[in-house]
Amino acid sequence: MSERELVRHYTLSAADLDLIDRRRGDHNRLGCAVMLAYLHHPGRPLLNGEAPPAEMVEFIADQIGLPSELIGEYLANEQTQRR
């Protein structure tokens, strides 16, 4: 995915950032941001067991000032809750 595509599809709005900031825990903030980004493009939620592209997660994590590695903790929690 090119940087142009990342910027076009995954730049978070002020409203997105406000919603993300209301989450507790850094891993939940990053997970919320990734879920919002997926709803913007490709227009659906992240599917159970689906891993978002690493470059997308890094781009989003940079916008909210968190390490991209936290997505693993978020996805593990979500998968546990779905079971």
mmCIF file of N, CA and C in Angstrom:
data_model
loop_
_atom_site.group_PDB
_atom_site.id
_atom_site.type_symbol
_atom_site.label_atom_id
_atom_site.label_comp_id
_atom_site.label_asym_id
_atom_site.label_seq_id
_atom_site.Cartn_x
_atom_site.Cartn_y
_atom_site.Cartn_z
ATOM 1 N N MET A 1 0.861 -1.170 0.000
ATOM 2 C CA MET A 1 0.000 0.000 0.000
ATOM 3 C C MET A 1 0.908 1.234 0.000
ATOM 4 N N SER A 2 0.623 2.144 -0.890
ATOM 5 C CA SER A 2 1.457 3.341 -1.002
ATOM 6 C C SER A 2 1.111 4.350 0.095
ATOM 7 N N GLU A 3 2.028 5.270 0.332
ATOM 8 C CA GLU A 3 1.773 6.310 1.330
ATOM 9 C C GLU A 3 0.570 7.159 0.925
ATOM 10 N N ARG A 4 0.431 7.396 -0.346
ATOM 11 C CA ARG A 4 -0.717 8.170 -0.835
ATOM 12 C C ARG A 4 -2.042 7.471 -0.489
ATOM 13 N N GLU A 5 -2.091 6.155 -0.673
ATOM 14 C CA GLU A 5 -3.297 5.387 -0.335
ATOM 15 C C GLU A 5 -3.560 5.412 1.168
ATOM 16 N N LEU A 6 -2.496 5.283 1.959
ATOM 17 C CA LEU A 6 -2.657 5.339 3.413
ATOM 18 C C LEU A 6 -3.253 6.670 3.843
ATOM 19 N N VAL A 7 -2.703 7.757 3.320
ATOM 20 C CA VAL A 7 -3.199 9.090 3.673
ATOM 21 C C VAL A 7 -4.639 9.261 3.215
ATOM 22 N N ARG A 8 -4.923 8.834 2.019
ATOM 23 C CA ARG A 8 -6.268 9.005 1.456
ATOM 24 C C ARG A 8 -7.332 8.226 2.230
ATOM 25 N N HIS A 9 -7.021 6.988 2.574
ATOM 26 C CA HIS A 9 -8.024 6.114 3.181
ATOM 27 C C HIS A 9 -8.021 6.098 4.708
ATOM 28 N N TYR A 10 -6.875 6.402 5.321
ATOM 29 C CA TYR A 10 -6.753 6.146 6.756
ATOM 30 C C TYR A 10 -6.339 7.332 7.611
ATOM 31 N N THR A 11 -6.472 8.536 7.088
ATOM 32 C CA THR A 11 -6.242 9.709 7.929
ATOM 33 C C THR A 11 -7.462 9.892 8.825
ATOM 34 N N LEU A 12 -7.211 9.961 10.123
ATOM 35 C CA LEU A 12 -8.291 10.066 11.101
ATOM 36 C C LEU A 12 -8.783 11.506 11.214
ATOM 37 N N SER A 13 -10.083 11.662 11.318
ATOM 38 C CA SER A 13 -10.685 12.994 11.472
ATOM 39 C C SER A 13 -10.647 13.410 12.941
ATOM 40 N N ALA A 14 -10.979 14.666 13.198
ATOM 41 C CA ALA A 14 -11.064 15.157 14.575
ATOM 42 C C ALA A 14 -12.125 14.381 15.358
ATOM 43 N N ALA A 15 -13.232 14.062 14.710
ATOM 44 C CA ALA A 15 -14.290 13.282 15.369
ATOM 45 C C ALA A 15 -13.799 11.870 15.694
ATOM 46 N N ASP A 16 -13.037 11.273 14.770
ATOM 47 C CA ASP A 16 -12.455 9.952 15.028
ATOM 48 C C ASP A 16 -11.534 10.011 16.245
ATOM 49 N N LEU A 17 -10.660 11.010 16.265
ATOM 50 C CA LEU A 17 -9.702 11.149 17.361
ATOM 51 C C LEU A 17 -10.398 11.354 18.695
ATOM 52 N N ASP A 18 -11.489 12.106 18.699
ATOM 53 C CA ASP A 18 -12.254 12.317 19.923
ATOM 54 C C ASP A 18 -12.832 10.999 20.430
ATOM 55 N N LEU A 19 -13.391 10.211 19.536
ATOM 56 C CA LEU A 19 -13.947 8.906 19.908
ATOM 57 C C LEU A 19 -12.852 7.966 20.421
ATOM 58 N N ILE A 20 -11.729 7.951 19.748
ATOM 59 C CA ILE A 20 -10.602 7.100 20.129
ATOM 60 C C ILE A 20 -10.089 7.477 21.516
ATOM 61 N N ASP A 21 -9.991 8.765 21.787
ATOM 62 C CA ASP A 21 -9.479 9.239 23.076
ATOM 63 C C ASP A 21 -10.353 8.818 24.246
ATOM 64 N N ARG A 22 -11.593 8.492 24.004
ATOM 65 C CA ARG A 22 -12.510 8.078 25.077
ATOM 66 C C ARG A 22 -12.322 6.622 25.499
ATOM 67 N N ARG A 23 -11.546 5.858 24.757
ATOM 68 C CA ARG A 23 -11.306 4.451 25.094
ATOM 69 C C ARG A 23 -10.291 4.356 26.228
ATOM 70 N N ARG A 24 -10.445 3.339 27.054
ATOM 71 C CA ARG A 24 -9.491 3.096 28.140
ATOM 72 C C ARG A 24 -8.445 2.093 27.685
ATOM 73 N N GLY A 25 -7.217 2.377 27.963
ATOM 74 C CA GLY A 25 -6.114 1.490 27.605
ATOM 75 C C GLY A 25 -5.598 1.774 26.210
ATOM 76 N N ASP A 26 -4.282 1.813 26.105
ATOM 77 C CA ASP A 26 -3.666 2.112 24.807
ATOM 78 C C ASP A 26 -4.042 1.089 23.741
ATOM 79 N N HIS A 27 -4.084 -0.191 24.102
ATOM 80 C CA HIS A 27 -4.421 -1.199 23.096
ATOM 81 C C HIS A 27 -5.859 -1.016 22.606
ATOM 82 N N ASN A 28 -6.757 -0.585 23.474
ATOM 83 C CA ASN A 28 -8.141 -0.323 23.053
ATOM 84 C C ASN A 28 -8.234 0.923 22.171
ATOM 85 N N ARG A 29 -7.413 1.922 22.457
ATOM 86 C CA ARG A 29 -7.406 3.116 21.602
ATOM 87 C C ARG A 29 -6.932 2.764 20.192
ATOM 88 N N LEU A 30 -5.864 1.984 20.110
ATOM 89 C CA LEU A 30 -5.370 1.591 18.789
ATOM 90 C C LEU A 30 -6.384 0.691 18.084
ATOM 91 N N GLY A 31 -6.954 -0.245 18.802
ATOM 92 C CA GLY A 31 -7.955 -1.124 18.197
ATOM 93 C C GLY A 31 -9.153 -0.361 17.684
ATOM 94 N N CYS A 32 -9.615 0.602 18.455
ATOM 95 C CA CYS A 32 -10.745 1.442 18.030
ATOM 96 C C CYS A 32 -10.378 2.209 16.767
ATOM 97 N N ALA A 33 -9.173 2.753 16.734
ATOM 98 C CA ALA A 33 -8.722 3.509 15.558
ATOM 99 C C ALA A 33 -8.676 2.630 14.321
ATOM 100 N N VAL A 34 -8.185 1.415 14.468
ATOM 101 C CA VAL A 34 -8.116 0.485 13.333
ATOM 102 C C VAL A 34 -9.525 0.109 12.875
ATOM 103 N N MET A 35 -10.418 -0.141 13.820
ATOM 104 C CA MET A 35 -11.797 -0.474 13.448
ATOM 105 C C MET A 35 -12.462 0.687 12.704
ATOM 106 N N LEU A 36 -12.263 1.905 13.186
ATOM 107 C CA LEU A 36 -12.816 3.074 12.494
ATOM 108 C C LEU A 36 -12.245 3.195 11.086
ATOM 109 N N ALA A 37 -10.949 2.983 10.971
ATOM 110 C CA ALA A 37 -10.303 3.073 9.661
ATOM 111 C C ALA A 37 -10.876 2.030 8.703
ATOM 112 N N TYR A 38 -11.104 0.823 9.198
ATOM 113 C CA TYR A 38 -11.693 -0.220 8.361
ATOM 114 C C TYR A 38 -13.108 0.145 7.930
ATOM 115 N N LEU A 39 -13.845 0.791 8.810
ATOM 116 C CA LEU A 39 -15.198 1.206 8.434
ATOM 117 C C LEU A 39 -15.159 2.285 7.351
ATOM 118 N N HIS A 40 -14.137 3.133 7.392
ATOM 119 C CA HIS A 40 -13.976 4.146 6.338
ATOM 120 C C HIS A 40 -13.566 3.492 5.021
ATOM 121 N N HIS A 41 -12.628 2.561 5.092
ATOM 122 C CA HIS A 41 -12.141 1.840 3.903
ATOM 123 C C HIS A 41 -11.585 0.507 4.352
ATOM 124 N N PRO A 42 -12.095 -0.565 3.961
ATOM 125 C CA PRO A 42 -12.945 -0.854 2.812
ATOM 126 C C PRO A 42 -14.449 -0.751 3.056
ATOM 127 N N GLY A 43 -14.863 -0.202 4.180
ATOM 128 C CA GLY A 43 -16.286 0.005 4.411
ATOM 129 C C GLY A 43 -16.964 -1.134 5.146
ATOM 130 N N ARG A 44 -16.199 -1.857 5.916
ATOM 131 C CA ARG A 44 -16.733 -2.981 6.679
ATOM 132 C C ARG A 44 -15.902 -3.136 7.951
ATOM 133 N N PRO A 45 -16.430 -3.894 8.925
ATOM 134 C CA PRO A 45 -15.621 -4.135 10.121
ATOM 135 C C PRO A 45 -14.520 -5.152 9.843
ATOM 136 N N LEU A 46 -13.533 -5.136 10.681
ATOM 137 C CA LEU A 46 -12.478 -6.137 10.636
ATOM 138 C C LEU A 46 -13.113 -7.486 10.964
ATOM 139 N N LEU A 47 -12.859 -8.481 10.157
ATOM 140 C CA LEU A 47 -13.469 -9.795 10.346
ATOM 141 C C LEU A 47 -12.752 -10.588 11.435
ATOM 142 N N ASN A 48 -13.469 -11.481 12.075
ATOM 143 C CA ASN A 48 -12.898 -12.336 13.109
ATOM 144 C C ASN A 48 -11.712 -13.105 12.531
ATOM 145 N N GLY A 49 -10.572 -13.010 13.177
ATOM 146 C CA GLY A 49 -9.367 -13.692 12.723
ATOM 147 C C GLY A 49 -8.586 -12.964 11.653
ATOM 148 N N GLU A 50 -9.093 -11.863 11.162
ATOM 149 C CA GLU A 50 -8.418 -11.087 10.119
ATOM 150 C C GLU A 50 -7.380 -10.166 10.750
ATOM 151 N N ALA A 51 -6.206 -10.124 10.179
ATOM 152 C CA ALA A 51 -5.152 -9.225 10.641
ATOM 153 C C ALA A 51 -5.073 -8.036 9.693
ATOM 154 N N PRO A 52 -5.159 -6.820 10.222
ATOM 155 C CA PRO A 52 -5.044 -5.656 9.346
ATOM 156 C C PRO A 52 -3.615 -5.529 8.817
ATOM 157 N N PRO A 53 -3.442 -4.922 7.646
ATOM 158 C CA PRO A 53 -2.099 -4.759 7.090
ATOM 159 C C PRO A 53 -1.190 -3.965 8.040
ATOM 160 N N ALA A 54 0.029 -4.434 8.205
ATOM 161 C CA ALA A 54 0.982 -3.813 9.139
ATOM 162 C C ALA A 54 1.218 -2.342 8.818
ATOM 163 N N GLU A 55 1.327 -2.003 7.536
ATOM 164 C CA GLU A 55 1.597 -0.600 7.184
ATOM 165 C C GLU A 55 0.415 0.301 7.555
ATOM 166 N N MET A 56 -0.788 -0.236 7.470
ATOM 167 C CA MET A 56 -1.973 0.513 7.875
ATOM 168 C C MET A 56 -1.956 0.756 9.381
ATOM 169 N N VAL A 57 -1.675 -0.294 10.141
ATOM 170 C CA VAL A 57 -1.636 -0.173 11.602
ATOM 171 C C VAL A 57 -0.561 0.826 12.017
ATOM 172 N N GLU A 58 0.600 0.775 11.394
ATOM 173 C CA GLU A 58 1.679 1.708 11.712
ATOM 174 C C GLU A 58 1.264 3.146 11.422
ATOM 175 N N PHE A 59 0.620 3.370 10.288
ATOM 176 C CA PHE A 59 0.174 4.716 9.917
ATOM 177 C C PHE A 59 -0.832 5.247 10.933
ATOM 178 N N ILE A 60 -1.762 4.412 11.331
ATOM 179 C CA ILE A 60 -2.782 4.817 12.303
ATOM 180 C C ILE A 60 -2.158 5.029 13.677
ATOM 181 N N ALA A 61 -1.295 4.113 14.090
ATOM 182 C CA ALA A 61 -0.634 4.227 15.395
ATOM 183 C C ALA A 61 0.169 5.521 15.488
ATOM 184 N N ASP A 62 0.843 5.897 14.413
ATOM 185 C CA ASP A 62 1.602 7.150 14.396
ATOM 186 C C ASP A 62 0.694 8.358 14.619
ATOM 187 N N GLN A 63 -0.502 8.318 14.063
ATOM 188 C CA GLN A 63 -1.428 9.443 14.213
ATOM 189 C C GLN A 63 -1.881 9.639 15.654
ATOM 190 N N ILE A 64 -1.960 8.546 16.411
ATOM 191 C CA ILE A 64 -2.443 8.662 17.792
ATOM 192 C C ILE A 64 -1.319 8.495 18.814
ATOM 193 N N GLY A 65 -0.082 8.409 18.331
ATOM 194 C CA GLY A 65 1.071 8.384 19.216
ATOM 195 C C GLY A 65 1.231 7.119 20.042
ATOM 196 N N LEU A 66 0.895 5.973 19.440
ATOM 197 C CA LEU A 66 1.012 4.699 20.145
ATOM 198 C C LEU A 66 1.857 3.725 19.332
ATOM 199 N N PRO A 67 2.481 2.752 20.003
ATOM 200 C CA PRO A 67 3.226 1.737 19.255
ATOM 201 C C PRO A 67 2.278 0.781 18.525
ATOM 202 N N SER A 68 2.603 0.475 17.305
ATOM 203 C CA SER A 68 1.741 -0.386 16.485
ATOM 204 C C SER A 68 1.649 -1.811 17.037
ATOM 205 N N GLU A 69 2.609 -2.219 17.830
ATOM 206 C CA GLU A 69 2.614 -3.579 18.382
ATOM 207 C C GLU A 69 1.421 -3.845 19.298
ATOM 208 N N LEU A 70 0.785 -2.785 19.793
ATOM 209 C CA LEU A 70 -0.365 -2.954 20.689
ATOM 210 C C LEU A 70 -1.558 -3.603 19.995
ATOM 211 N N ILE A 71 -1.558 -3.629 18.678
ATOM 212 C CA ILE A 71 -2.696 -4.216 17.972
ATOM 213 C C ILE A 71 -2.833 -5.703 18.302
ATOM 214 N N GLY A 72 -1.731 -6.370 18.565
ATOM 215 C CA GLY A 72 -1.783 -7.788 18.917
ATOM 216 C C GLY A 72 -2.568 -8.033 20.192
ATOM 217 N N GLU A 73 -2.354 -7.178 21.184
ATOM 218 C CA GLU A 73 -3.092 -7.303 22.444
ATOM 219 C C GLU A 73 -4.576 -7.050 22.216
ATOM 220 N N TYR A 74 -4.897 -6.052 21.426
ATOM 221 C CA TYR A 74 -6.301 -5.747 21.128
ATOM 222 C C TYR A 74 -6.974 -6.910 20.403
ATOM 223 N N LEU A 75 -6.333 -7.428 19.376
ATOM 224 C CA LEU A 75 -6.925 -8.524 18.611
ATOM 225 C C LEU A 75 -7.074 -9.775 19.459
ATOM 226 N N ALA A 76 -6.138 -10.033 20.327
ATOM 227 C CA ALA A 76 -6.241 -11.203 21.209
ATOM 228 C C ALA A 76 -7.445 -11.052 22.140
ATOM 229 N N ASN A 77 -7.656 -9.870 22.687
ATOM 230 C CA ASN A 77 -8.805 -9.631 23.559
ATOM 231 C C ASN A 77 -10.114 -9.777 22.791
ATOM 232 N N GLU A 78 -10.200 -9.229 21.626
ATOM 233 C CA GLU A 78 -11.422 -9.306 20.834
ATOM 234 C C GLU A 78 -11.734 -10.751 20.473
ATOM 235 N N GLN A 79 -10.736 -11.517 20.103
ATOM 236 C CA GLN A 79 -10.966 -12.908 19.735
ATOM 237 C C GLN A 79 -11.434 -13.701 20.954
ATOM 238 N N THR A 80 -10.859 -13.414 22.105
ATOM 239 C CA THR A 80 -11.278 -14.099 23.321
ATOM 240 C C THR A 80 -12.730 -13.772 23.638
ATOM 241 N N GLN A 81 -13.133 -12.528 23.511
ATOM 242 C CA GLN A 81 -14.501 -12.121 23.811
ATOM 243 C C GLN A 81 -15.504 -12.746 22.842
ATOM 244 N N ARG A 82 -15.117 -12.942 21.614
ATOM 245 C CA ARG A 82 -16.038 -13.517 20.617
ATOM 246 C C ARG A 82 -16.274 -15.008 20.865
ATOM 247 N N ARG A 83 -15.302 -15.675 21.450
ATOM 248 C CA ARG A 83 -15.454 -17.122 21.711
ATOM 249 C C ARG A 83 -16.457 -17.285 22.801
#
